[in-house]
PDB file of C-alpha atoms in Angstrom:
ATOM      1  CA  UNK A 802      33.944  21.738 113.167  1.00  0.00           C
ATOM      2  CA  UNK A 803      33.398  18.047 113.819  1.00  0.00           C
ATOM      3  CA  UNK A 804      35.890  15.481 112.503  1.00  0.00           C
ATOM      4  CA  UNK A 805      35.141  12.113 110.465  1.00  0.00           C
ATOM      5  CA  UNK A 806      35.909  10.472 113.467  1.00  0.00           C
ATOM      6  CA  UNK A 807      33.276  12.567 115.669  1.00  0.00           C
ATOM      7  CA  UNK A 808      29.985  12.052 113.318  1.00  0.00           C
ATOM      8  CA  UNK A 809      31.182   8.506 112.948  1.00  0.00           C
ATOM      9  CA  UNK A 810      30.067   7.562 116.140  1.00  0.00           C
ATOM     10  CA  UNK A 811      27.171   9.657 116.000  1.00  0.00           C
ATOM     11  CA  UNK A 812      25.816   8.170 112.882  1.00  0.00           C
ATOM     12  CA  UNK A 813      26.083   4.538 114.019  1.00  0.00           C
ATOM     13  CA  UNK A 814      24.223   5.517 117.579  1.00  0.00           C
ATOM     14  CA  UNK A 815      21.179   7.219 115.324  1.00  0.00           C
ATOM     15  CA  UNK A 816      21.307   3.483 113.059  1.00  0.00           C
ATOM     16  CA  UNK A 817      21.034   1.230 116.090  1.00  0.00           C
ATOM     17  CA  UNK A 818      18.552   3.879 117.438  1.00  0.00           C
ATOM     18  CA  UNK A 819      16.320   3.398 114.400  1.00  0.00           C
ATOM     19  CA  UNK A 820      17.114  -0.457 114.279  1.00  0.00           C
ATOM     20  CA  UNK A 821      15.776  -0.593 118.013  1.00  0.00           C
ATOM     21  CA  UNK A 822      12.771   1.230 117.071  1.00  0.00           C
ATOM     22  CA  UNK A 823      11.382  -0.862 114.429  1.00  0.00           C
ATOM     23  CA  UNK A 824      12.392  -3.675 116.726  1.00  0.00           C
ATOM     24  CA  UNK A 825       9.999  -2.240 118.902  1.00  0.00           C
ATOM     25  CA  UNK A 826       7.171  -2.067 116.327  1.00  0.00           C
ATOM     26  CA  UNK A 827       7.919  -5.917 115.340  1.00  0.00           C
ATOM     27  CA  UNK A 828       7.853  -6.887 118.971  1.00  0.00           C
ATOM     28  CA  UNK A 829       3.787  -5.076 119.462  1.00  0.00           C
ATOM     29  CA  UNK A 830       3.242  -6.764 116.443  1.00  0.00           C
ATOM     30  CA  UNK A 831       3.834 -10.017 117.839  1.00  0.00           C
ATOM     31  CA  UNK A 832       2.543  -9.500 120.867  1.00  0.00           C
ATOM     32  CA  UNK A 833      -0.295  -7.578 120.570  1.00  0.00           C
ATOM     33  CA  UNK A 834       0.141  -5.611 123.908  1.00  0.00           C
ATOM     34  CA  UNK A 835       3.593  -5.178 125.872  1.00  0.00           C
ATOM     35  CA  UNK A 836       4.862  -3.615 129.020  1.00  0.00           C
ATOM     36  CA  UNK A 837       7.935  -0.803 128.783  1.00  0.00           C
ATOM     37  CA  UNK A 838       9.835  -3.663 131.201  1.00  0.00           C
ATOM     38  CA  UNK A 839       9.296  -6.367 128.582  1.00  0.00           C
ATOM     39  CA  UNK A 840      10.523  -4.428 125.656  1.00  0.00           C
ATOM     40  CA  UNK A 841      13.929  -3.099 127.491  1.00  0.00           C
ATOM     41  CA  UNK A 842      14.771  -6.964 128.205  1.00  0.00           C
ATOM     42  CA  UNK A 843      13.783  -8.365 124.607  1.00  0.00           C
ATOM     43  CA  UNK A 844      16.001  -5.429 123.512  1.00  0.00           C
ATOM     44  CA  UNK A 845      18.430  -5.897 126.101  1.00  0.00           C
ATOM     45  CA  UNK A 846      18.457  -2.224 126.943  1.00  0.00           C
ATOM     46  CA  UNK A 847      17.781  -0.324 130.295  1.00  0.00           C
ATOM     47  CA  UNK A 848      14.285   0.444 130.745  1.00  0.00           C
ATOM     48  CA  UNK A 849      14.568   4.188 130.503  1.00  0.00           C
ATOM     49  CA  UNK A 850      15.859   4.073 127.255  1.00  0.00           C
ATOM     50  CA  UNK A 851      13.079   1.729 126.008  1.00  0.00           C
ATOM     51  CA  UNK A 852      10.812   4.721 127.372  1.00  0.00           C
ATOM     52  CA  UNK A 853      12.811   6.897 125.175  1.00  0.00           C
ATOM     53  CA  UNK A 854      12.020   4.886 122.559  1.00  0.00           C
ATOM     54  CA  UNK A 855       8.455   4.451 123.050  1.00  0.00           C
ATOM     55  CA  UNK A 856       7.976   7.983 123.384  1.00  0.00           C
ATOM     56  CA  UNK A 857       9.433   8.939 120.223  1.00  0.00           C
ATOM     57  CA  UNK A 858       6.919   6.572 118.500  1.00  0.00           C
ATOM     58  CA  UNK A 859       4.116   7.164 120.775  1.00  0.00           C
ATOM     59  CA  UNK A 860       4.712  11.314 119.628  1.00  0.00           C
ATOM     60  CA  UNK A 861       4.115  10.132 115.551  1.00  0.00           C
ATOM     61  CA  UNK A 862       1.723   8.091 116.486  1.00  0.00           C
ATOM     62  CA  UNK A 863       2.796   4.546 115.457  1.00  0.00           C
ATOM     63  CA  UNK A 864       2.479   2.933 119.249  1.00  0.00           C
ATOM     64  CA  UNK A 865      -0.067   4.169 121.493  1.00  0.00           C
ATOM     65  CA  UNK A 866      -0.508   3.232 125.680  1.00  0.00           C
ATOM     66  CA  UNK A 867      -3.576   1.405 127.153  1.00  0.00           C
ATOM     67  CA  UNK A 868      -4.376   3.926 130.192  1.00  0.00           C
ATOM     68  CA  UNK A 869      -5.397   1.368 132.465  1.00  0.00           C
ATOM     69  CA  UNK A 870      -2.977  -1.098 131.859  1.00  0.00           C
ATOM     70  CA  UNK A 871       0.029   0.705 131.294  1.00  0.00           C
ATOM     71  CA  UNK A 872       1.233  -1.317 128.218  1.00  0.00           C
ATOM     72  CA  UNK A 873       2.067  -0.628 125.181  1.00  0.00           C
ATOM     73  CA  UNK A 874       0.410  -1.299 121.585  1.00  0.00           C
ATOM     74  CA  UNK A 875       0.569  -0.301 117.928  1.00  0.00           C
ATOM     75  CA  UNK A 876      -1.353   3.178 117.034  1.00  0.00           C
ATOM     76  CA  UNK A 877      -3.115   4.236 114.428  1.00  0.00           C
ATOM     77  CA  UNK A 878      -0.139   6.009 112.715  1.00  0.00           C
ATOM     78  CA  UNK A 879       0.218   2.473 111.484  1.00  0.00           C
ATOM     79  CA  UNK A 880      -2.740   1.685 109.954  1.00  0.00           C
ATOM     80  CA  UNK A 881      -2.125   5.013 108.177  1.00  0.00           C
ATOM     81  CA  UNK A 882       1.435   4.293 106.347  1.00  0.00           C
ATOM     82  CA  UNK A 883      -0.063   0.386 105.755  1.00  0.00           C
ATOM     83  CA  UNK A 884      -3.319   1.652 104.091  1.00  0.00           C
ATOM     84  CA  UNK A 885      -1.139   4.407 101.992  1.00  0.00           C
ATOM     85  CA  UNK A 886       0.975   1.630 100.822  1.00  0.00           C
ATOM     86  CA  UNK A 887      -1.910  -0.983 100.157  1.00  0.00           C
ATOM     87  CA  UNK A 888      -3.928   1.738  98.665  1.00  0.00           C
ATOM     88  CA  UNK A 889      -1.078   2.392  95.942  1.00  0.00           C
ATOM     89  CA  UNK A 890      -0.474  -1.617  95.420  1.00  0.00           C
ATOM     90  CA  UNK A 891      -3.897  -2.096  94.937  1.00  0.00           C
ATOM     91  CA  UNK A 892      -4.064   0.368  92.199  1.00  0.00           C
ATOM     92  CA  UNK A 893      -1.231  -0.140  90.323  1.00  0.00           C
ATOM     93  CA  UNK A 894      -2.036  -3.642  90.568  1.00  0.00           C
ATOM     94  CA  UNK A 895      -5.683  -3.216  89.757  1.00  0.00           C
ATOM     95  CA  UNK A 896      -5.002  -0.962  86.806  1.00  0.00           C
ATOM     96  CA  UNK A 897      -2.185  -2.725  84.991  1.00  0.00           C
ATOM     97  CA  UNK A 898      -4.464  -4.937  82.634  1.00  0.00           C
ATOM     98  CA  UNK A 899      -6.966  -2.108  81.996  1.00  0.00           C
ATOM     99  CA  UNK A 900      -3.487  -0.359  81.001  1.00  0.00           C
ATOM    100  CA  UNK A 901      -2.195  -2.519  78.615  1.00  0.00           C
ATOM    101  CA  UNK A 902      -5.400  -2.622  76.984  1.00  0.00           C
ATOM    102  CA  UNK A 903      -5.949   0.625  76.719  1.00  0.00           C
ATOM    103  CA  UNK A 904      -2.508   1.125  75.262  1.00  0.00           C
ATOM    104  CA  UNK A 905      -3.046  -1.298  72.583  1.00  0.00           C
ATOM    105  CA  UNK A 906      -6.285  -0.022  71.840  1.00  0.00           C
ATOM    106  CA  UNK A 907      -4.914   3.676  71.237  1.00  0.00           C
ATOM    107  CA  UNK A 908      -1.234   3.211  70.130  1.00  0.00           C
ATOM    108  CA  UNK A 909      -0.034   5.710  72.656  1.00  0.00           C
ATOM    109  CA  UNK A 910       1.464   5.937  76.277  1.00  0.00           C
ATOM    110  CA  UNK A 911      -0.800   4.938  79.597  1.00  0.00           C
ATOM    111  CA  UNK A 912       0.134   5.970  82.980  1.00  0.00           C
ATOM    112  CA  UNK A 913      -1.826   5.571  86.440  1.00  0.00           C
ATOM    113  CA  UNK A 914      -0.553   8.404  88.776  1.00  0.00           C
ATOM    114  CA  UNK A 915      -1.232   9.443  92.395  1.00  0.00           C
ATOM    115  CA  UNK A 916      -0.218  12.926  94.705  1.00  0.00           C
ATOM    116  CA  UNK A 917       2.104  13.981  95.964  1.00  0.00           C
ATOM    117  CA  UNK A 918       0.825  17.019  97.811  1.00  0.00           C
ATOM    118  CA  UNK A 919       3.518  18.254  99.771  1.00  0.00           C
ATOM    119  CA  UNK A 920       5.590  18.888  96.227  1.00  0.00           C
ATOM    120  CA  UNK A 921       2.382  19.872  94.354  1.00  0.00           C
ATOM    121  CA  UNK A 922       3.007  16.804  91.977  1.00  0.00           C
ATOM    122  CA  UNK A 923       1.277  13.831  90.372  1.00  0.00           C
ATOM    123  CA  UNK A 924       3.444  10.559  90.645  1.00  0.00           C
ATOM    124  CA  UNK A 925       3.571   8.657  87.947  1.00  0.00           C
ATOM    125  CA  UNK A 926       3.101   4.631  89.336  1.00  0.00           C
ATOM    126  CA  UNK A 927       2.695   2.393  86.388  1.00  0.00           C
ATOM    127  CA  UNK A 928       2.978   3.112  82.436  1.00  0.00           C
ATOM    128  CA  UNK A 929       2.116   0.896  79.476  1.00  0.00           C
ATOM    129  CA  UNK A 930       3.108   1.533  75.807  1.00  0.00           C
ATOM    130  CA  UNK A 931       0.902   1.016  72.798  1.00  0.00           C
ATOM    131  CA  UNK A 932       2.824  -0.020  69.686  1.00  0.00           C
ATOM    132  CA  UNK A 933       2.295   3.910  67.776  1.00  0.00           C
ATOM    133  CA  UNK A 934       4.373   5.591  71.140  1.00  0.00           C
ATOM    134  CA  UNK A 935       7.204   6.979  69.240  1.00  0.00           C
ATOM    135  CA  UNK A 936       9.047   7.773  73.001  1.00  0.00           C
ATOM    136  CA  UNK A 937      10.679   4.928  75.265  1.00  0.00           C
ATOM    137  CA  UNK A 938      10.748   7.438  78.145  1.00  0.00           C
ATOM    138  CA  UNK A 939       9.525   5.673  81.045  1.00  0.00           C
ATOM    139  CA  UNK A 940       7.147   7.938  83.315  1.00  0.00           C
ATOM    140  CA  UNK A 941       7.216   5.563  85.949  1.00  0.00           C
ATOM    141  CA  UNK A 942       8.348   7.417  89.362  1.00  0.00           C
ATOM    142  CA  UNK A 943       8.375  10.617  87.604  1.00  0.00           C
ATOM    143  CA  UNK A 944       6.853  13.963  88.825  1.00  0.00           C
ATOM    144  CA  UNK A 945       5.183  16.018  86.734  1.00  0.00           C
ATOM    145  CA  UNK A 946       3.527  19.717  88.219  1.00  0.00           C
ATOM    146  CA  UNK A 947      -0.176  19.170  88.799  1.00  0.00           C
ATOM    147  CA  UNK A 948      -1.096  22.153  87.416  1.00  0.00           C
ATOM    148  CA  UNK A 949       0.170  21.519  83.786  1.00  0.00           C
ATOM    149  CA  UNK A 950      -0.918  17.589  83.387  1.00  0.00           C
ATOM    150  CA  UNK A 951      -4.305  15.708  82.802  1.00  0.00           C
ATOM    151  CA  UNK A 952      -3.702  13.764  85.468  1.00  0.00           C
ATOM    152  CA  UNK A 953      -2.614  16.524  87.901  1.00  0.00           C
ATOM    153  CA  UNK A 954      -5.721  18.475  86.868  1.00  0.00           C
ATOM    154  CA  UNK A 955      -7.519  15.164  87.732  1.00  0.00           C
ATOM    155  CA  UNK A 956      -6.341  14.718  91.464  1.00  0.00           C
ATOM    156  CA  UNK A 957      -6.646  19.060  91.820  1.00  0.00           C
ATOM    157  CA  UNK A 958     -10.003  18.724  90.662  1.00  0.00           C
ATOM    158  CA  UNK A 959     -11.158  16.387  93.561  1.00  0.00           C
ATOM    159  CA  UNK A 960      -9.088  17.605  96.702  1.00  0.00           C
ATOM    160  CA  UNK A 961     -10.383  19.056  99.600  1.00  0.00           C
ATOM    161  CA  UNK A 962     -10.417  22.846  99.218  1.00  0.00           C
ATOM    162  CA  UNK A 963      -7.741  23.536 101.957  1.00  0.00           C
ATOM    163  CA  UNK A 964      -5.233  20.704  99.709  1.00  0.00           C
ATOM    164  CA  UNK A 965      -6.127  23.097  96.628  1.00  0.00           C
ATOM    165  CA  UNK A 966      -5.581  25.942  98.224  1.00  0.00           C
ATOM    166  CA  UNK A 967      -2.018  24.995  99.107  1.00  0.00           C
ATOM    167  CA  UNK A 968      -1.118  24.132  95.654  1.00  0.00           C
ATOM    168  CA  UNK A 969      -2.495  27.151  94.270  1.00  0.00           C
ATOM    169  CA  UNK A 970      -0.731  29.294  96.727  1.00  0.00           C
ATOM    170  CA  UNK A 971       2.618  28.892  95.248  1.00  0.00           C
ATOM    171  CA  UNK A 972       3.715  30.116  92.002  1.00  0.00           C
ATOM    172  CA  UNK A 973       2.623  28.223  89.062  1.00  0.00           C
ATOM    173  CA  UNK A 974       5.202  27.610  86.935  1.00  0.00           C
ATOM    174  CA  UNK A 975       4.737  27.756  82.799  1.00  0.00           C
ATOM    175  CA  UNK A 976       6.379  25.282  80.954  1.00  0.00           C
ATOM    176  CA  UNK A 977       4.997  26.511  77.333  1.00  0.00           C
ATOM    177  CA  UNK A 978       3.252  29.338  76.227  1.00  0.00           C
ATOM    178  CA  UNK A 979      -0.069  26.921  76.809  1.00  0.00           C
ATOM    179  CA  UNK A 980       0.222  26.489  80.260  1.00  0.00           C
ATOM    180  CA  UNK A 981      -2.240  27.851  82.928  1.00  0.00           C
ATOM    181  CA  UNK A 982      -0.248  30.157  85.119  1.00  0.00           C
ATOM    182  CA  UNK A 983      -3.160  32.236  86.318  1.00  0.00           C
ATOM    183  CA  UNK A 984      -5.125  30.657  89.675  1.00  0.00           C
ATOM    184  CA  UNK A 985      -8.441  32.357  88.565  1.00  0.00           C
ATOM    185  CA  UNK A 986      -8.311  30.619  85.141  1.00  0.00           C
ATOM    186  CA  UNK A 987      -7.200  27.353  86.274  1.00  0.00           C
ATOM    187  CA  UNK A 988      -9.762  27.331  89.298  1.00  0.00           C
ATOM    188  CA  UNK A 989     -12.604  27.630  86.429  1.00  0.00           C
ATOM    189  CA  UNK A 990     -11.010  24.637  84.487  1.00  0.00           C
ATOM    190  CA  UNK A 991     -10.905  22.759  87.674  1.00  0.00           C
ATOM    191  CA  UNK A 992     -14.578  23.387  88.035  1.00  0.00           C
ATOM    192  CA  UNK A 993     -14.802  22.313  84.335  1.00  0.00           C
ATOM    193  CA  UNK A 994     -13.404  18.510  84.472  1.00  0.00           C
ATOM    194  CA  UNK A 995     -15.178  17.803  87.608  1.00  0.00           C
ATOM    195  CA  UNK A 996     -18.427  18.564  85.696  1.00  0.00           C
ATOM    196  CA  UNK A 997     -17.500  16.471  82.423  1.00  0.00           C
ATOM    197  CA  UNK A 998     -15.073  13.695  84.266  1.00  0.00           C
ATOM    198  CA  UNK A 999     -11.618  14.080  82.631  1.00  0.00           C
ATOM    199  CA  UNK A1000      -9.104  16.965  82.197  1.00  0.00           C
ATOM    200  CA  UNK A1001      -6.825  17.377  78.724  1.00  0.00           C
ATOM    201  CA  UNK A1002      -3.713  19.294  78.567  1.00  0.00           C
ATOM    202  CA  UNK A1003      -2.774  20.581  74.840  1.00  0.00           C
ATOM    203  CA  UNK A1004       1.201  21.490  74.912  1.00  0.00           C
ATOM    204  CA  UNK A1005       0.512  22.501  78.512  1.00  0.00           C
ATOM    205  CA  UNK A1006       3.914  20.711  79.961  1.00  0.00           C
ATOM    206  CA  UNK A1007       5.948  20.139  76.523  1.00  0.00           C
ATOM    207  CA  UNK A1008       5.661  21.412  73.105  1.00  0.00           C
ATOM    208  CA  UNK A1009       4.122  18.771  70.857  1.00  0.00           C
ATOM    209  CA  UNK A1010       2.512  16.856  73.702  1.00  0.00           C
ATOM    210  CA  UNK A1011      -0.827  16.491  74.351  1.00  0.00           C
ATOM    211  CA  UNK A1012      -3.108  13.912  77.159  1.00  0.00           C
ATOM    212  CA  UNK A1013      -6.494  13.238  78.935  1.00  0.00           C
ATOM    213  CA  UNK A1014      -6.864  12.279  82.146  1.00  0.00           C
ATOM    214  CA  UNK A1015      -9.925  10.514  83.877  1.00  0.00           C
ATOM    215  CA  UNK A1016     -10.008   9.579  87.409  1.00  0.00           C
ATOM    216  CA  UNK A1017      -9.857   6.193  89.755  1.00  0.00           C
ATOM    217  CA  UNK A1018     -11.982   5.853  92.650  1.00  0.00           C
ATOM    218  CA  UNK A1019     -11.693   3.782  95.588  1.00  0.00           C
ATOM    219  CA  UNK A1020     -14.378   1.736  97.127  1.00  0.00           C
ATOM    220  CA  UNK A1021     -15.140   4.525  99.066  1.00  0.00           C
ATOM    221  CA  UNK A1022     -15.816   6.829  95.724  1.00  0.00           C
ATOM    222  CA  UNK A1023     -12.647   8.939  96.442  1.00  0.00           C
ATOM    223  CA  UNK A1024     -10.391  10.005  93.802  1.00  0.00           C
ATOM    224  CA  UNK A1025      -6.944   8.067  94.747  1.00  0.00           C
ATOM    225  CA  UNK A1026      -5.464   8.255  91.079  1.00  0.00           C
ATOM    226  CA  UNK A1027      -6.163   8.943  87.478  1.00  0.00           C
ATOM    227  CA  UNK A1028      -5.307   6.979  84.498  1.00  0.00           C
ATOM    228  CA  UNK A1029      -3.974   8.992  81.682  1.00  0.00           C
ATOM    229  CA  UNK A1030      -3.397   8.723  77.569  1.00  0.00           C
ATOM    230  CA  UNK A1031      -0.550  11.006  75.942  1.00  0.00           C
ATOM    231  CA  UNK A1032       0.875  10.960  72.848  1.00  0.00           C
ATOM    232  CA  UNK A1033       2.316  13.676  70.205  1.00  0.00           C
ATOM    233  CA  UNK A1034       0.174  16.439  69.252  1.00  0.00           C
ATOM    234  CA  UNK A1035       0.035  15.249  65.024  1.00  0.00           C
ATOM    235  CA  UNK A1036      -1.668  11.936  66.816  1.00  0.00           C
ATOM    236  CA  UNK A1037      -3.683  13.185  69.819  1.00  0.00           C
ATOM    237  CA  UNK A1038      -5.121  15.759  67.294  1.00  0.00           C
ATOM    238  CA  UNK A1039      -8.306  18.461  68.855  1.00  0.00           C
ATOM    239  CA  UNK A1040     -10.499  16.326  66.336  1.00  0.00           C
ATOM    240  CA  UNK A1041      -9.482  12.908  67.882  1.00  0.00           C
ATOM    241  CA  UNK A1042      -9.704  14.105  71.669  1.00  0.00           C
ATOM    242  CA  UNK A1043     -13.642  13.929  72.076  1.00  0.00           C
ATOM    243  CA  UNK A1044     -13.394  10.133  71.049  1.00  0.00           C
ATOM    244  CA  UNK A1045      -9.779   9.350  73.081  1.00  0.00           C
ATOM    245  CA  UNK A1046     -11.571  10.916  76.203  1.00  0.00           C
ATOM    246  CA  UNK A1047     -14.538   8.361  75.969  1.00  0.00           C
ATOM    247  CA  UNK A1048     -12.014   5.669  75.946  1.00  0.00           C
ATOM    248  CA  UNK A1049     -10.052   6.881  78.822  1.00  0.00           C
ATOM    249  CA  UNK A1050     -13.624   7.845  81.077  1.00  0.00           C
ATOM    250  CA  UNK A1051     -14.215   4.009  80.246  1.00  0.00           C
ATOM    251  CA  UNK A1052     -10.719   2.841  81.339  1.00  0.00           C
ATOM    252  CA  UNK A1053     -10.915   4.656  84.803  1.00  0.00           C
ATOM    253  CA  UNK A1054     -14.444   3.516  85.557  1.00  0.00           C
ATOM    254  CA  UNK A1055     -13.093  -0.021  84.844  1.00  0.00           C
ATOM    255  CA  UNK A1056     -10.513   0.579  87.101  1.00  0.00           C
ATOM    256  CA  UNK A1057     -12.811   1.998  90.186  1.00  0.00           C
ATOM    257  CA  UNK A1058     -15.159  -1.357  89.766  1.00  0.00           C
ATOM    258  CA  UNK A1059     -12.388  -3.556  90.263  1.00  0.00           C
ATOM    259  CA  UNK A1060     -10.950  -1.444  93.336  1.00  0.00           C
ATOM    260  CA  UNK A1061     -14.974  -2.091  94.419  1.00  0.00           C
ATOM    261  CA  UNK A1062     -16.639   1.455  93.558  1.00  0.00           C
ATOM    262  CA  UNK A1063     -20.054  -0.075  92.068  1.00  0.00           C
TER     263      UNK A1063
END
């Protein structure tokens, strides 16, 4: 069994490993395009463990070689992470007036929430509170199961068919006795608020709880988000959805024009 003293060293070889990479990415950054021999002496490293280095980034795709020059240069693994983390700026700063607004307007609790595939959840990203929410509970950086939310339903609804079928092919968990554990009957509803635009959940998740959900497009007309209304079930009543769903269609749309889908 390894002693304090063994993974010590260890750990602080794996930090300045990590701290050379990302000097790496700075350094194509700067330059644009950069030889293996340049990097090792800006790093002051040999030059086969710059190679190291470059191959471990070249392998996730954040540098990438120019064949017939034999230098180096950022890849398209880049653009990837930079557009995830624009696209998710842009909308919660896109979406935070509409928000407020919205929350004034109804009294009750608006959140803007994205995927998170790989743990079949919708990420809450930015919350506003009308003056009737009777909770403080902030939803920002929660989870919640996609499956048992408006907004999940909202991103399920408008995923490619091989993303649905991974979230449908683990057990779905109920939370109440209202909450769709069966794939067949949640496929149909799925099918249902892509035809009419939003999704509502009636004590799906919690007792006493009920939402709608509409979603956000990009520029490009994908769904990257939906914006969301919940409040207690004696507020958000069956009789007052119809009318609170209009609202919340409205908000997203307002949100998709200003992130440039016409």
């Amino acid at each position: 069994m390894a002693s304090d003293c063994d993974r010590e060293p260890r750990a602080a070889s794996s930090v300045q490993s990590v701290d050379r990479a990302v000097s790496v990415l700075e350094i194509l950054a700067r330059e644009g395009e950069v030889g293996v021999t340049e990097i090792a002496a800006e790093l002051g490293v040999h030059k086969s463990t710059a190679f190291r280095l470059l191959g471990v980034l070249e392998d996730r795709g954040l540098v990438a070689q120019t064949e017939d020059r034999g230098k180096y240069h950022l890849g398209l693994g880049i653009i990837r992470l930079a557009g995830a983390t624009a696209a998710r700026l842009d909308v919660t700063l896109e979406s935070r007036e509409v928000c407020v607004e919205l929350a004034h307007d109804l009294g009750e609790t608006v959140n803007v929430a994205i995927s998170d595939l790989e743990a079949a959840a919708a990420v809450n990203i930015t919350q506003a509170r009308g003056t009737a929410a009777v909770s403080s509970q902030n939803w920002v950086g929660r989870r919640t199961p996609l499956h048992a939310t408006s907004s999940g339903k909202v991103l399920l609804a408008h995923m490619r068919p091989e993303e649905v079928r991974r979230v449908l092919g683990r057990r779905l968990e109920g939370f109440t006795d209202a909450t769709i554990t069966s794939t067949r009957k949640l496929r149909e509803e799925l099918v249902v608020v892509a035809q009419r635009g939003f999704a509502s959940c009636v004590e799906e998740l919690e007792i006493g709880l009920n939402a709608l959900a509409a979603p956000i497009r990009s520029y490009e007309g994908a769904v990257i988000a939906a914006i969301s209304v919940s409040g207690p079930s004696y507020r958000l009543t069956p009789d007052r959805l119809p009318k609170v769903a209009e609202q919340v269609v409205a908000a997203g749309a307002e949100v998709s024009r200003r992130m440039g889908w016409a």
